[in-house]
Amino acid sequence: MSKQLSEEQLETALEMLAVGINGVGREKESLFLAKLCLVLANQLGDIDLLEWAIDQATVDLM
Amino acid sequence: MNRPISQSKSLYFDYPKYGFKRAPEQEGLTSVHPVVIVGGGPVGVTAALELARHGVRSVVLDDKDTVNEGSRAICIARHSVECLQQLGLADRFEEKALAWTSGTSYYRGKPVYRLQMPHSDTDRYYPMYNLQQQYIEKFLIDEAHGNKLIDLRWQSRVTDVEQDYTGVRLHVETPEGKYTIDSNYLLAADGAHSVVRRSLGLALNGEAYEGRYVIVDIQMASDYPTERRAFFDPPSNPGLTILIHRQPDNIWRIDYQVGEDVDEEKELSEDNIRRRISAVLEMIGETGKWQLEWWSLYKAYSLALDDYRHGNILFIGDAAHLVPIFGVRGLNSGFADAMNAAWKLAWVIKGWADEKLLNSYSPERRGATLEVFENAIKSTKFMTPPTRGHHLMRDATLSLAVSNAFARPLINPRQSQPYTYMDSPLTALRKRDAEFECGPGAGAALLDFRFSVTESLLDHVGPGFSGLYFSDSGVVDAQLSGLCGELRVGNVQFALTVITRASPVPGSSSLLLDVDGALFSAYGAGNGTFYLVRPDRHISARWKEIKIDEVRQVFARTLHGGTNE
């Protein structure tokens, strides 16, 4: 990956996502996350990278 | 499953009655017919008319005594209208049909996508029309009844089909007994439940989708324009989808998706349908009176035969394939099948082409079906998401599309387009395509171009093979003139149309004046450009600068089914 967040930015991202999920409520959580993924996939502009990201998110679902 | 409306009670259509006439075979007269067509629906009769256009007789067998009931396939694409134009029926069709170019998709009541199909002043026909299938069938049958080369036999049910190397034998049941009929070739146009297919032990392969739609026609006066309306997760059908189309005679088609767990019988009760339609009409602000006309239940399939040719039997339309309605590809594919199969069969029967020409039918039309599947599967997954994941991402797309342009193209219903026979054995010299910057490539359908209200390029294309020659001067030299003479087959002239930017040569009837060069541009043409066009108006090959020898070779190769001998 060519561009990654700094540790500090990653912490900020984590907080933003948590607040975002809490803000939409449990009922809309899935739709919110699906929309977020689609927006980010479009911004990513790299289908291979998206596939890699999906793989990363799929493993170790405990 | 549908509501078999009493035909005399249709609110707008007088169902014709086609009487039974005893067949010559029932009087002891036997002969081998060149072609028998099983199925007198729109695809079968189109094939009969196209065969007749090339001078070939056919017998059409159908068990009904009228046209198919209900509006069924209502969206007719431009390419299909061009087929009707070739059969002399486009004017009658256009007079009745409603043309449209656009549509709107809504998500929870908000507009999220505007469909706009390209249409310009140089297009003779609109990209899409709505017309009930009964009308299309009636127009075709009226034309066929007036054609001496077509023997339409109603109330004649085919019960079995046999074939050997000499031809095909069909067993037919009629109100006045049974008979057998022999033919050299058979076109199976007997629809989804094809008896011909069953007789040969053939199966359609592919997928069935979960989503079911109730398809309802109502009569209602409304000023709403003719366009496609799609409602995703609307208040009147939460979590599901509704499609609305306008048809002639104040008939409105309302298709609504039903849930997976509904009881079909209850869902299709008249009371329930009235309740559902009332809710839809309330949602779209229609407050006037309406009457129920017809309804049916629809389930999406992507199924096809592995091969559309079995010996002397060619399968066309729904007998060969079933495609989802989203994107309006069913009847539109059927028309293209019929035209493709019929000209090839005609040219083989007339002795103008080698029997190997028929080998190209299945690769071309099955190739078209596979492309249809590719698009239709995308449309179907969007209209009726098959899994929770698909459902969630579909909703995410729709929700994003309210405010984000990037998501809107994903809502495009991908309407029917003519297929390019790129990998066909008949499509030649694709390397020559690289010489062009634009224009229809080898295998593509001819691009029509309107010169006036009543005249377009299609009017200048002949019944057999044709050539488009682009010339600055408009002069046809002796070599090209000689080639046209050579390419005459039987009594069919090679139709040469010369397109020029210069003043017309006096007395030349095949010369088109392209003063502003728009046709030159549309075809990527320069001085000397040549397009070789098949009888079904697909491009065989094209040359930026004509190569007489290559044209001759491609023509000969085409008549040999894409082989060199």
XYZ file of C-alpha atoms in Angstrom:
627
model
C 0.000 0.000 0.000
C 1.377 3.360 -0.998
C -0.514 5.589 1.414
C -1.279 4.816 5.039
C -2.453 6.812 8.008
C -0.061 7.722 10.785
C -0.657 6.085 14.135
C -2.227 9.253 15.413
C -4.474 9.582 12.376
C -5.458 5.936 12.693
C -6.559 6.559 16.269
C -8.594 9.509 15.071
C -10.139 7.368 12.308
C -11.069 4.711 14.853
C -12.831 7.277 16.993
C -14.602 8.858 14.000
C -15.888 5.474 12.843
C -17.070 4.556 16.348
C -18.890 7.857 16.679
C -20.364 7.422 13.202
C -21.664 3.920 13.992
C -23.104 5.058 17.309
C -24.674 8.069 15.647
C -26.741 6.088 13.134
C -28.010 3.584 15.678
C -28.114 -0.215 15.603
C -30.919 -0.448 13.036
C -29.061 1.555 10.388
C -25.604 0.292 11.275
C -25.298 -2.188 8.395
C -26.555 0.261 5.794
C -24.242 2.953 7.115
C -21.220 0.654 6.954
C -22.160 -0.576 3.466
C -22.435 3.013 2.243
C -19.149 3.892 3.860
C -17.449 0.949 2.168
C -18.797 1.960 -1.243
C -17.685 5.580 -0.794
C -14.239 4.474 0.317
C -13.974 1.869 -2.471
C -14.685 4.598 -4.981
C -12.131 6.921 -3.390
C -9.576 4.123 -3.223
C -9.715 3.817 -7.002
C -7.977 0.442 -6.955
C -10.017 -2.755 -7.318
C -7.082 -4.988 -6.293
C -6.591 -2.992 -3.140
C -10.293 -3.299 -2.375
C -10.082 -7.062 -2.824
C -7.111 -7.147 -0.456
C -9.046 -5.062 2.076
C -12.059 -7.377 1.885
C -9.765 -10.363 2.442
C -8.201 -8.666 5.484
C -11.617 -7.898 6.948
C -12.854 -11.427 6.320
C -10.180 -13.326 8.249
C -10.246 -13.954 12.002
C -13.934 -13.107 12.420
C -14.163 -14.559 15.926
C -49.821 -18.158 -13.671
C -51.982 -15.332 -14.943
C -55.486 -14.070 -14.976
C -56.995 -15.429 -18.170
C -59.184 -12.443 -18.873
C -62.115 -13.303 -21.029
C -60.902 -11.924 -24.344
C -64.259 -10.383 -25.135
C -63.946 -8.435 -21.907
C -60.638 -6.747 -22.631
C -61.054 -3.030 -21.993
C -59.245 -1.981 -25.142
C -58.329 -4.830 -27.475
C -60.567 -6.887 -29.738
C -58.970 -10.297 -29.840
C -59.197 -11.619 -33.401
C -60.438 -15.156 -34.057
C -58.380 -17.230 -36.425
C -60.357 -20.111 -37.818
C -59.190 -23.636 -38.449
C -58.775 -24.746 -42.051
C -58.133 -28.325 -43.025
C -54.541 -28.831 -44.062
C -53.642 -30.274 -47.481
C -52.104 -33.207 -45.580
C -55.577 -34.007 -44.208
C -56.850 -34.308 -47.781
C -54.150 -36.819 -48.608
C -51.866 -34.301 -50.290
C -48.351 -34.716 -49.045
C -45.305 -32.718 -49.859
C -42.069 -31.768 -48.170
C -42.250 -28.141 -47.156
C -39.061 -26.101 -47.224
C -39.709 -24.692 -43.725
C -42.226 -25.357 -40.982
C -42.364 -22.889 -38.096
C -43.792 -24.079 -34.803
C -45.320 -21.115 -32.986
C -47.394 -18.283 -34.433
C -46.283 -15.744 -31.830
C -44.309 -12.613 -32.686
C -41.003 -14.446 -33.167
C -42.375 -17.237 -35.361
C -44.370 -14.919 -37.606
C -41.421 -12.526 -37.915
C -39.351 -15.455 -39.168
C -42.088 -16.395 -41.655
C -42.217 -12.834 -43.000
C -38.437 -12.644 -43.312
C -38.348 -15.985 -45.156
C -41.074 -14.690 -47.468
C -39.107 -11.492 -48.075
C -36.426 -13.724 -49.554
C -39.015 -15.700 -51.525
C -39.191 -18.800 -49.311
C -42.471 -20.494 -48.402
C -43.260 -21.570 -44.872
C -46.014 -23.230 -42.875
C -46.698 -21.788 -39.416
C -48.386 -24.084 -36.874
C -49.989 -22.740 -33.701
C -52.428 -24.338 -31.272
C -54.240 -21.080 -30.475
C -57.038 -19.369 -32.402
C -55.973 -15.831 -31.555
C -52.973 -13.820 -30.456
C -51.317 -14.336 -27.075
C -53.348 -12.952 -24.233
C -52.215 -9.945 -22.223
C -49.755 -7.149 -22.913
C -46.667 -9.272 -22.043
C -43.519 -7.859 -23.695
C -44.299 -4.162 -24.031
C -40.897 -2.472 -24.452
C -39.611 -2.607 -28.001
C -36.084 -1.363 -28.677
C -34.968 0.620 -31.717
C -33.231 -2.326 -33.331
C -36.461 -4.339 -33.229
C -38.339 -1.483 -34.893
C -35.674 -1.503 -37.585
C -36.478 -5.200 -38.096
C -40.154 -4.282 -38.417
C -39.173 -1.587 -40.914
C -37.427 -4.256 -42.976
C -40.694 -6.223 -42.964
C -42.738 -3.148 -43.925
C -44.465 -2.834 -40.549
C -42.695 0.040 -38.837
C -45.215 2.703 -39.866
C -48.123 0.754 -38.429
C -46.126 0.062 -35.284
C -45.079 3.692 -34.819
C -48.611 4.928 -35.360
C -49.797 2.971 -32.336
C -46.766 2.710 -30.065
C -45.596 5.263 -27.499
C -41.985 6.368 -27.945
C -39.810 7.133 -24.939
C -36.245 8.079 -24.143
C -36.016 8.523 -20.401
C -36.859 7.237 -16.958
C -36.562 8.005 -13.281
C -35.579 5.757 -10.403
C -36.690 6.605 -6.866
C -35.404 5.396 -3.522
C -37.844 5.779 -0.655
C -39.633 8.468 -2.628
C -36.551 10.472 -3.627
C -35.351 10.598 -7.249
C -31.890 9.012 -7.397
C -31.264 8.321 -11.081
C -32.355 9.812 -14.363
C -32.156 7.419 -17.311
C -31.597 9.275 -20.565
C -31.156 7.152 -23.644
C -29.267 8.864 -26.484
C -31.528 10.199 -29.229
C -30.750 12.781 -31.897
C -32.320 14.291 -35.009
C -30.441 11.798 -37.173
C -32.127 8.844 -35.436
C -35.156 7.753 -37.409
C -36.566 5.687 -34.549
C -36.648 6.329 -30.835
C -34.488 4.178 -28.565
C -37.562 2.572 -27.007
C -41.310 2.209 -27.586
C -44.109 0.797 -25.507
C -46.770 -1.283 -27.207
C -48.798 -4.204 -25.978
C -47.646 -7.498 -27.474
C -51.137 -8.301 -28.775
C -50.887 -5.359 -31.185
C -47.438 -6.392 -32.403
C -48.667 -9.938 -32.963
C -51.750 -8.720 -34.793
C -49.736 -6.443 -37.075
C -47.389 -9.304 -37.938
C -50.211 -11.802 -38.454
C -52.220 -9.381 -40.622
C -49.149 -9.004 -42.807
C -48.576 -12.760 -42.908
C -52.209 -13.468 -43.795
C -51.764 -11.274 -46.851
C -48.624 -13.069 -47.955
C -49.071 -15.990 -50.338
C -45.792 -17.564 -49.257
C -46.999 -18.018 -45.676
C -49.465 -20.761 -44.732
C -50.737 -19.938 -41.235
C -52.447 -22.913 -39.655
C -54.310 -22.078 -36.456
C -55.679 -24.556 -33.912
C -52.936 -26.934 -35.011
C -51.049 -28.339 -32.069
C -47.688 -29.986 -32.606
C -47.428 -33.017 -30.353
C -44.155 -34.557 -31.443
C -41.202 -33.937 -33.712
C -38.799 -36.390 -35.291
C -35.847 -35.718 -37.508
C -33.391 -37.724 -39.524
C -30.765 -36.741 -42.044
C -33.403 -36.035 -44.701
C -35.461 -33.575 -42.716
C -38.114 -33.196 -40.052
C -41.496 -34.820 -39.461
C -44.076 -33.180 -37.187
C -47.190 -34.740 -35.681
C -50.082 -32.309 -35.543
C -53.442 -32.437 -33.763
C -56.355 -30.346 -34.997
C -60.098 -30.054 -34.299
C -60.587 -32.327 -37.318
C -58.055 -34.986 -36.513
C -54.343 -35.648 -36.635
C -51.867 -35.480 -39.467
C -48.136 -35.480 -40.074
C -46.247 -32.855 -42.003
C -42.730 -33.108 -43.428
C -40.257 -30.311 -43.915
C -36.644 -29.768 -44.844
C -36.121 -27.351 -41.964
C -37.956 -26.463 -38.799
C -37.870 -23.220 -36.864
C -38.890 -23.813 -33.263
C -40.597 -20.635 -32.061
C -42.889 -22.332 -29.600
C -41.837 -20.438 -26.541
C -40.810 -21.239 -23.004
C -42.642 -24.567 -22.937
C -41.401 -25.637 -26.373
C -42.783 -28.964 -27.569
C -39.982 -29.152 -30.132
C -37.392 -28.823 -27.397
C -39.134 -31.477 -25.334
C -39.449 -33.831 -28.318
C -35.719 -33.633 -28.873
C -35.037 -34.196 -25.179
C -33.241 -30.874 -24.861
C -33.061 -28.815 -21.688
C -32.490 -25.144 -21.015
C -29.526 -24.572 -18.736
C -28.815 -21.657 -16.446
C -30.184 -19.932 -13.401
C -33.518 -19.080 -11.821
C -33.748 -16.065 -9.518
C -35.633 -15.744 -6.286
C -37.509 -12.509 -6.915
C -41.114 -12.672 -8.120
C -43.161 -9.872 -9.622
C -46.885 -9.461 -10.059
C -47.435 -7.790 -13.429
C -50.661 -5.831 -13.657
C -52.281 -3.800 -16.442
C -54.862 -1.194 -15.517
C -56.750 1.330 -17.613
C -56.531 4.848 -16.273
C -56.585 8.330 -17.783
C -53.391 10.143 -16.793
C -51.226 12.864 -18.297
C -48.001 11.428 -16.918
C -45.463 11.209 -19.757
C -44.220 7.954 -21.254
C -41.112 7.016 -19.317
C -39.815 4.209 -17.153
C -40.412 4.690 -13.449
C -38.669 2.423 -10.937
C -39.386 2.682 -7.207
C -37.010 1.030 -4.771
C -38.242 0.477 -1.232
C -41.295 2.664 -1.791
C -43.921 3.329 0.911
C -46.470 1.206 -0.968
C -44.142 -1.827 -1.210
C -41.609 -1.551 1.646
C -38.280 -3.239 1.044
C -39.317 -4.257 -2.470
C -39.534 -2.722 -5.948
C -42.166 -1.337 -8.336
C -41.896 -0.573 -12.068
C -44.428 1.552 -13.961
C -44.785 1.946 -17.735
C -47.363 3.694 -19.855
C -48.913 1.862 -22.816
C -51.328 3.004 -25.542
C -55.082 3.076 -24.887
C -54.571 4.533 -21.388
C -53.201 1.223 -20.196
C -50.596 1.354 -17.427
C -48.289 -1.517 -16.560
C -47.545 -1.767 -12.860
C -45.055 -4.494 -11.872
C -44.551 -4.959 -8.159
C -42.184 -7.329 -6.452
C -43.653 -9.683 -3.897
C -41.880 -11.043 -0.839
C -40.341 -14.507 -0.749
C -42.764 -15.815 1.860
C -46.073 -14.741 0.293
C -48.812 -17.187 -0.586
C -49.106 -16.957 -4.372
C -52.795 -17.770 -4.424
C -53.665 -15.061 -1.901
C -51.292 -12.609 -3.541
C -52.944 -13.135 -6.918
C -56.526 -12.832 -5.695
C -58.366 -10.008 -7.419
C -59.173 -8.265 -4.142
C -55.551 -8.290 -3.111
C -54.382 -6.988 -6.471
C -56.914 -4.139 -6.309
C -55.670 -3.270 -2.832
C -52.017 -3.319 -3.934
C -52.675 -1.213 -7.031
C -54.685 1.331 -5.026
C -51.715 1.754 -2.713
C -49.329 2.273 -5.653
C -51.636 4.815 -7.297
C -52.043 6.701 -4.046
C -48.263 6.790 -3.700
C -47.758 8.342 -7.162
C -50.622 10.801 -6.709
C -53.069 9.283 -9.192
C -56.569 9.905 -7.886
C -58.695 9.156 -10.967
C -60.796 6.091 -11.665
C -59.100 2.958 -12.935
C -60.067 -0.495 -14.114
C -58.214 -3.765 -13.869
C -57.352 -5.344 -17.235
C -54.903 -8.236 -16.865
C -52.325 -9.649 -14.486
C -49.699 -12.324 -14.319
C -46.918 -13.578 -12.056
C -43.329 -13.316 -13.246
C -40.121 -14.968 -12.074
C -36.742 -14.149 -13.589
C -34.688 -16.800 -15.391
C -31.427 -16.834 -17.327
C -31.752 -20.103 -19.221
C -30.579 -21.143 -22.664
C -29.988 -24.160 -24.839
C -26.347 -25.101 -25.210
C -26.770 -25.043 -28.984
C -29.541 -23.279 -30.924
C -29.169 -25.587 -33.917
C -29.919 -29.289 -33.832
C -29.594 -30.753 -37.322
C -32.258 -29.147 -39.462
C -33.988 -27.537 -36.484
C -33.171 -24.007 -35.383
C -34.500 -22.668 -32.079
C -35.534 -19.017 -31.939
C -36.932 -16.755 -29.215
C -38.060 -18.184 -25.876
C -37.757 -21.734 -27.240
C -33.980 -21.112 -27.254
C -33.595 -18.891 -24.198
C -35.390 -17.272 -21.303
C -34.017 -13.952 -20.126
C -35.063 -11.677 -17.243
C -37.399 -8.834 -18.242
C -35.315 -6.140 -16.577
C -33.648 -4.370 -19.482
C -36.344 -5.513 -21.923
C -34.433 -8.195 -23.742
C -36.941 -11.019 -24.228
C -38.922 -10.185 -27.344
C -36.173 -7.894 -28.600
C -33.787 -10.867 -28.608
C -36.489 -12.966 -30.259
C -36.860 -10.558 -33.176
C -33.096 -10.618 -33.772
C -33.075 -14.440 -33.612
C -35.872 -14.654 -36.162
C -34.238 -12.262 -38.613
C -30.851 -13.956 -38.255
C -32.136 -17.506 -38.688
C -34.556 -16.661 -41.483
C -32.226 -14.944 -43.937
C -29.641 -17.685 -43.555
C -32.213 -20.405 -44.008
C -33.669 -18.611 -47.025
C -30.309 -18.231 -48.701
C -29.468 -21.900 -48.112
C -32.871 -23.099 -49.375
C -32.598 -20.899 -52.460
C -29.211 -22.410 -53.176
C -27.523 -19.007 -52.909
C -25.400 -20.022 -49.927
C -23.790 -23.197 -48.668
C -25.581 -25.141 -45.936
C -22.596 -24.285 -43.694
C -24.024 -20.765 -43.398
C -26.501 -22.194 -40.866
C -23.589 -23.102 -38.574
C -23.180 -19.415 -37.797
C -26.703 -19.048 -36.372
C -26.020 -20.544 -32.961
C -22.657 -18.860 -32.277
C -24.128 -15.497 -33.253
C -27.418 -15.656 -31.409
C -26.232 -17.707 -28.440
C -23.378 -15.221 -28.134
C -26.027 -12.499 -28.016
C -27.886 -14.412 -25.299
C -24.769 -14.750 -23.176
C -24.188 -10.998 -23.404
C -27.842 -10.457 -22.511
C -27.359 -12.716 -19.493
C -24.344 -10.723 -18.382
C -26.312 -7.474 -18.398
C -29.599 -8.975 -17.286
C -28.000 -10.681 -14.306
C -26.656 -7.308 -13.145
C -30.076 -5.698 -13.624
C -31.848 -8.595 -11.935
C -29.505 -8.582 -8.951
C -30.254 -4.901 -8.540
C -34.011 -5.237 -8.977
C -34.331 -8.378 -6.857
C -31.182 -8.782 -4.730
C -30.602 -12.520 -4.285
C -28.718 -12.382 -0.953
C -28.574 -10.217 2.145
C -25.184 -8.904 0.994
C -26.551 -7.915 -2.406
C -29.568 -6.347 -0.729
C -27.444 -4.307 1.626
C -25.104 -3.058 -1.093
C -28.062 -2.282 -3.373
C -29.610 -0.166 -0.620
C -26.257 1.440 0.078
C -25.981 2.399 -3.601
C -29.473 3.839 -3.681
C -28.983 5.713 -0.443
C -25.690 7.178 -1.652
C -27.190 8.083 -5.024
C -29.524 10.596 -3.376
C -26.582 12.985 -2.988
C -23.600 11.344 -4.734
C -23.349 11.274 -8.505
C -20.714 8.536 -8.541
C -23.225 5.925 -7.336
C -25.978 6.758 -9.843
C -24.663 4.827 -12.885
C -24.997 1.647 -10.791
C -28.784 2.145 -10.986
C -28.774 2.151 -14.814
C -31.223 -0.568 -15.971
C -28.933 -1.399 -18.930
C -31.581 -1.427 -21.625
C -31.404 -3.775 -24.608
C -28.780 -3.016 -27.273
C -28.145 -4.786 -30.585
C -25.375 -7.345 -30.264
C -22.144 -7.159 -32.223
C -21.262 -10.518 -33.785
C -17.625 -9.998 -32.969
C -16.669 -13.662 -32.675
C -18.903 -14.938 -35.449
C -17.368 -17.099 -38.172
C -19.018 -14.671 -40.617
C -17.345 -11.568 -39.231
C -14.291 -10.886 -41.312
C -11.216 -8.718 -41.330
C -11.527 -7.305 -37.850
C -7.990 -5.970 -38.334
C -9.509 -3.457 -40.754
C -11.507 -2.041 -37.833
C -8.279 -0.645 -36.455
C -8.145 1.685 -39.467
C -11.325 3.403 -38.253
C -11.747 5.867 -35.418
C -15.508 5.330 -35.170
C -18.543 3.871 -36.911
C -20.064 0.388 -36.628
C -17.358 -2.268 -36.657
C -17.392 -5.668 -38.299
C -20.254 -7.689 -36.822
C -22.159 -4.642 -35.547
C -25.628 -3.633 -36.614
C -25.830 -0.991 -39.297
C -26.130 2.488 -37.833
C -29.202 4.141 -39.298
C -29.095 7.804 -40.265
C -32.109 9.944 -41.022
C -32.021 12.394 -43.916
C -35.612 13.613 -43.685
C -38.812 12.789 -41.823
C -39.529 9.876 -44.131
C -36.112 8.781 -45.402
C -33.125 7.196 -43.741
C -30.126 5.095 -44.677
C -32.106 1.902 -44.056
C -34.340 2.744 -47.025
C -31.307 2.384 -49.275
C -30.215 -1.021 -48.049
C -31.221 -3.878 -50.327
C -33.031 -7.108 -49.486
C -29.830 -9.104 -49.887
C -26.243 -7.993 -49.380
C -25.523 -4.309 -49.702
C -22.553 -2.013 -49.944
C -22.068 1.506 -48.634
C -19.454 3.342 -50.658
C -18.261 6.728 -49.436
C -16.935 8.865 -52.245
C -15.932 12.499 -52.521
C -16.932 12.649 -56.167
C -19.878 10.252 -56.131
C -18.436 8.463 -59.140
C -18.404 4.646 -59.185
C -15.519 3.362 -61.219
C -15.698 0.406 -63.563
C -13.998 -1.942 -61.092
C -16.567 -1.359 -58.339
C -19.380 -1.402 -60.810
C -18.123 -4.749 -62.085
C -17.861 -6.107 -58.556
C -21.524 -5.246 -57.903
C -22.434 -7.298 -60.957
C -20.357 -10.212 -59.671
C -22.019 -10.078 -56.237
C -25.469 -10.537 -57.678
C -26.783 -13.892 -56.418
C -29.736 -15.615 -58.087
C -32.221 -12.848 -58.751
C -30.956 -10.726 -55.852
C -29.031 -7.636 -56.889
C -26.156 -6.401 -54.800
C -27.440 -3.018 -53.602
C -24.749 -0.373 -53.774
C -25.401 2.953 -52.096
C -22.948 5.728 -52.830
C -22.621 8.454 -50.224
C -21.063 11.652 -51.419
C -20.433 15.180 -50.260
C -20.444 16.386 -53.873
C -23.436 17.257 -56.040
C -25.457 14.210 -57.034
C -24.786 12.598 -60.363
C -27.930 13.001 -62.473
C -29.928 9.823 -62.850
C -28.269 7.960 -59.986
C -30.911 6.518 -57.721
C -28.538 4.923 -55.268
C -26.641 8.086 -54.450
C -27.036 9.828 -51.110
C -25.976 13.415 -50.678
C -24.199 14.025 -47.383
C -23.652 17.776 -47.700
C -22.421 18.424 -44.167
C -20.466 15.168 -44.005
C -22.401 13.920 -40.975
C -22.813 10.420 -42.401
C -19.133 10.324 -43.349
C -18.341 11.246 -39.734
C -20.759 8.755 -38.183
C -19.159 5.961 -40.203
C -15.587 7.186 -39.712
C -15.401 7.283 -43.487
C -13.045 8.929 -45.923
C -12.922 8.945 -49.705
C -13.143 5.284 -50.822
C -14.457 3.794 -47.580
C -16.613 0.714 -48.083
C -18.965 -1.221 -45.762
C -20.229 -4.683 -46.745
C -23.670 -5.242 -45.174
C -25.459 -8.581 -44.672
C -29.171 -9.103 -45.373
C -29.889 -8.709 -41.638
C -28.088 -5.358 -41.759
C -25.066 -6.365 -39.748
C -21.654 -5.354 -41.054
C -19.695 -8.212 -42.640
C -16.511 -6.182 -42.941
C -15.386 -2.638 -43.669
C -12.482 -1.032 -45.449
C -11.163 2.490 -44.935
C -10.235 2.292 -48.607
C -12.007 -0.362 -50.610
C -10.021 -3.448 -51.596
C -12.023 -5.030 -54.383
C -10.395 -8.463 -54.054
C -10.968 -8.576 -50.307
C -14.642 -7.620 -50.685
C -15.034 -10.437 -53.178
C -13.326 -12.890 -50.807
C -15.324 -11.829 -47.750
C -18.574 -12.116 -49.683
C -17.725 -15.620 -50.907
C -16.525 -16.642 -47.459
C -19.747 -15.434 -45.857
C -21.845 -17.511 -48.246
C -19.751 -20.508 -47.216
C -20.501 -19.942 -43.552
C -17.190 -18.292 -42.798
C -15.076 -21.006 -44.333
C -12.917 -20.707 -47.418
C -14.560 -23.481 -49.375
